[in-house]
Amino acid sequence: MFGSSNSGARAYAKVDIETGVVAASPHKLILMLFDGAMVAIASAIQHMNAGQIENKGKAISKAILIIDGGLRASLNKKDGGEIAENLDALYDFMGRHLLMANLRNQPKMLEEVYALLQEIKGAWETIGITADQTAAAANAPHMGKMPAYDALAPRPNSFVSA
């Protein structure tokens, strides 16, 4: 009569992801693509080690699609210059490496691509932190040397000690 709780959890996760995508900045969307590719590769490694050929192939195909159709397609080669060209070549290498890992059934090749994605993602995260700090500094009201309000900072308690 009713769907399983597992299908309900999947539906909730899908809505959560879709909401995150709609609300995300372009920078955050790129980070989400990195996460998706890395999750697909980790899944492919598990399937490969378990001998689940069909699931391994699906996971690797998903990773290739994210890298080629997401990360690589989002490059602005006109304005990105040498960095965009280098990333394009690296994403091309990753796609070919994933394909060969699938054909040769070599988890080590998948791990290599995962490590590359992790390294580039780390650089993107650093760029985001720097951009967020710059934006916050530009938008902060000038209040002399008064520290900014931090809602999560510890406050002195008002309890009287006995």
Coordinates of C-alpha atoms in Angstrom, one line a residue:
M1 CA 0.0 0.0 0.0
F2 CA 2.7 2.5 1.0
G3 CA 6.2 2.8 -0.5
S4 CA 9.1 1.5 1.5
S5 CA 11.0 3.9 3.9
N6 CA 14.0 3.5 1.6
S7 CA 12.1 5.0 -1.3
G8 CA 11.0 7.8 1.0
A9 CA 14.5 8.5 2.0
R10 CA 15.6 8.6 -1.6
A11 CA 12.8 11.0 -2.5
Y12 CA 13.8 13.3 0.4
A13 CA 17.5 13.2 -0.6
K14 CA 16.5 14.0 -4.2
V15 CA 14.5 17.1 -3.1
D16 CA 17.4 18.1 -0.8
I17 CA 19.9 17.9 -3.7
E18 CA 17.6 19.7 -6.1
T19 CA 17.1 22.5 -3.6
G20 CA 20.8 22.7 -3.0
V21 CA 21.5 23.0 -6.7
V22 CA 18.9 25.8 -7.2
A23 CA 20.2 27.8 -4.3
A24 CA 23.9 27.2 -5.0
S25 CA 26.4 29.7 -6.4
P26 CA 28.3 28.7 -9.5
H27 CA 31.3 28.0 -7.3
K28 CA 29.3 25.7 -5.1
L29 CA 27.9 23.9 -8.2
I30 CA 31.4 23.1 -9.3
L31 CA 32.2 21.7 -5.8
M32 CA 29.0 19.6 -6.0
L33 CA 30.2 18.2 -9.3
F34 CA 33.5 17.2 -7.7
D35 CA 31.6 15.5 -4.9
G36 CA 29.4 13.7 -7.3
A37 CA 32.3 12.4 -9.4
M38 CA 34.2 11.3 -6.3
V39 CA 31.2 9.5 -4.9
A40 CA 30.7 7.7 -8.2
I41 CA 34.4 6.7 -8.3
A42 CA 34.3 5.4 -4.7
S43 CA 31.2 3.4 -5.6
A44 CA 32.9 2.0 -8.7
I45 CA 35.8 0.9 -6.5
Q46 CA 33.5 -0.9 -4.2
H47 CA 31.6 -2.6 -7.0
M48 CA 34.9 -3.5 -8.8
N49 CA 36.2 -5.1 -5.6
A50 CA 32.9 -7.0 -5.1
G51 CA 32.9 -8.3 -8.7
Q52 CA 29.7 -6.4 -9.5
I53 CA 30.5 -5.7 -13.2
E54 CA 27.2 -4.0 -14.2
N55 CA 27.2 -1.6 -11.2
K56 CA 30.9 -0.9 -11.6
G57 CA 30.2 0.1 -15.2
K58 CA 27.3 2.3 -14.3
A59 CA 29.3 4.1 -11.5
I60 CA 32.3 4.7 -13.8
S61 CA 30.0 6.0 -16.6
K62 CA 28.4 8.4 -14.1
A63 CA 31.8 9.7 -13.1
I64 CA 32.9 10.2 -16.7
L65 CA 29.6 12.0 -17.4
I66 CA 30.1 14.3 -14.5
I67 CA 33.7 15.0 -15.4
D68 CA 33.1 15.5 -19.2
G69 CA 29.5 16.9 -19.1
G70 CA 29.9 19.0 -15.9
L71 CA 33.4 19.9 -15.0
R72 CA 34.9 20.0 -18.5
A73 CA 31.9 21.6 -20.1
S74 CA 31.9 24.4 -17.5
L75 CA 35.4 25.5 -18.5
N76 CA 35.6 28.9 -20.1
K77 CA 38.6 28.4 -22.4
K78 CA 38.3 31.9 -23.9
D79 CA 38.7 33.8 -20.6
G80 CA 40.3 31.0 -18.6
G81 CA 43.6 31.0 -20.5
E82 CA 46.3 28.5 -19.7
I83 CA 44.5 27.3 -16.5
A84 CA 41.4 26.4 -18.4
E85 CA 43.4 24.6 -21.1
N86 CA 45.3 22.6 -18.5
L87 CA 42.2 21.6 -16.7
D88 CA 40.6 20.6 -20.0
A89 CA 43.6 18.3 -20.7
L90 CA 43.4 16.9 -17.2
Y91 CA 39.7 16.2 -17.4
D92 CA 40.3 14.5 -20.7
F93 CA 43.0 12.4 -19.1
M94 CA 40.7 11.5 -16.2
G95 CA 37.9 10.4 -18.6
R96 CA 40.2 8.2 -20.6
H97 CA 41.8 6.8 -17.4
L98 CA 38.4 5.9 -16.0
L99 CA 37.5 4.1 -19.2
M100 CA 40.8 2.1 -19.1
A101 CA 40.2 1.3 -15.4
N102 CA 36.8 -0.1 -16.4
L103 CA 38.2 -2.2 -19.3
R104 CA 41.2 -3.5 -17.3
N105 CA 39.3 -3.8 -14.0
Q106 CA 42.0 -1.9 -12.1
P107 CA 40.9 -0.1 -8.9
K108 CA 44.3 1.6 -8.6
M109 CA 43.5 3.6 -11.8
L110 CA 40.2 4.7 -10.2
E111 CA 42.0 5.7 -7.0
E112 CA 44.4 7.8 -9.1
V113 CA 41.5 9.8 -10.7
Y114 CA 39.9 10.1 -7.3
A115 CA 43.1 11.6 -5.8
L116 CA 43.3 14.1 -8.7
L117 CA 39.7 15.2 -8.2
Q118 CA 40.3 15.5 -4.5
E119 CA 43.4 17.8 -5.1
I120 CA 41.6 20.0 -7.6
K121 CA 38.5 20.2 -5.3
G122 CA 40.8 21.3 -2.5
A123 CA 42.0 24.2 -4.6
W124 CA 38.4 25.1 -5.5
E125 CA 37.5 25.1 -1.8
T126 CA 40.4 27.4 -1.1
I127 CA 39.3 29.8 -3.8
G128 CA 35.8 29.8 -2.3
I129 CA 37.1 30.7 1.2
T130 CA 39.2 33.5 -0.2
A131 CA 36.3 34.9 -2.3
D132 CA 33.9 34.6 0.7
Q133 CA 36.4 36.5 3.0
T134 CA 36.9 39.2 0.3
A135 CA 33.1 39.6 -0.1
A136 CA 32.5 39.7 3.6
A137 CA 35.2 42.3 4.1
A138 CA 33.8 44.5 1.3
N139 CA 30.2 44.2 2.7
A140 CA 31.1 44.7 6.4
P141 CA 30.1 48.0 7.9
H142 CA 33.0 50.1 9.1
M143 CA 32.8 50.0 12.9
G144 CA 36.3 51.0 13.8
K145 CA 38.0 48.3 15.7
M146 CA 34.9 46.8 17.2
P147 CA 34.9 43.0 16.5
A148 CA 32.1 41.6 14.3
Y149 CA 29.2 39.9 16.0
D150 CA 29.5 36.2 16.0
A151 CA 26.3 34.3 17.0
L152 CA 28.3 31.1 17.7
A153 CA 31.0 32.7 19.9
P154 CA 31.0 31.7 23.5
R155 CA 29.4 34.3 25.8
P156 CA 30.3 34.9 29.4
N157 CA 27.6 33.3 31.5
S158 CA 25.4 35.3 33.8
F159 CA 25.1 32.7 36.4
V160 CA 26.3 33.6 39.8
S161 CA 28.7 31.0 41.2
A162 CA 27.9 29.8 44.7

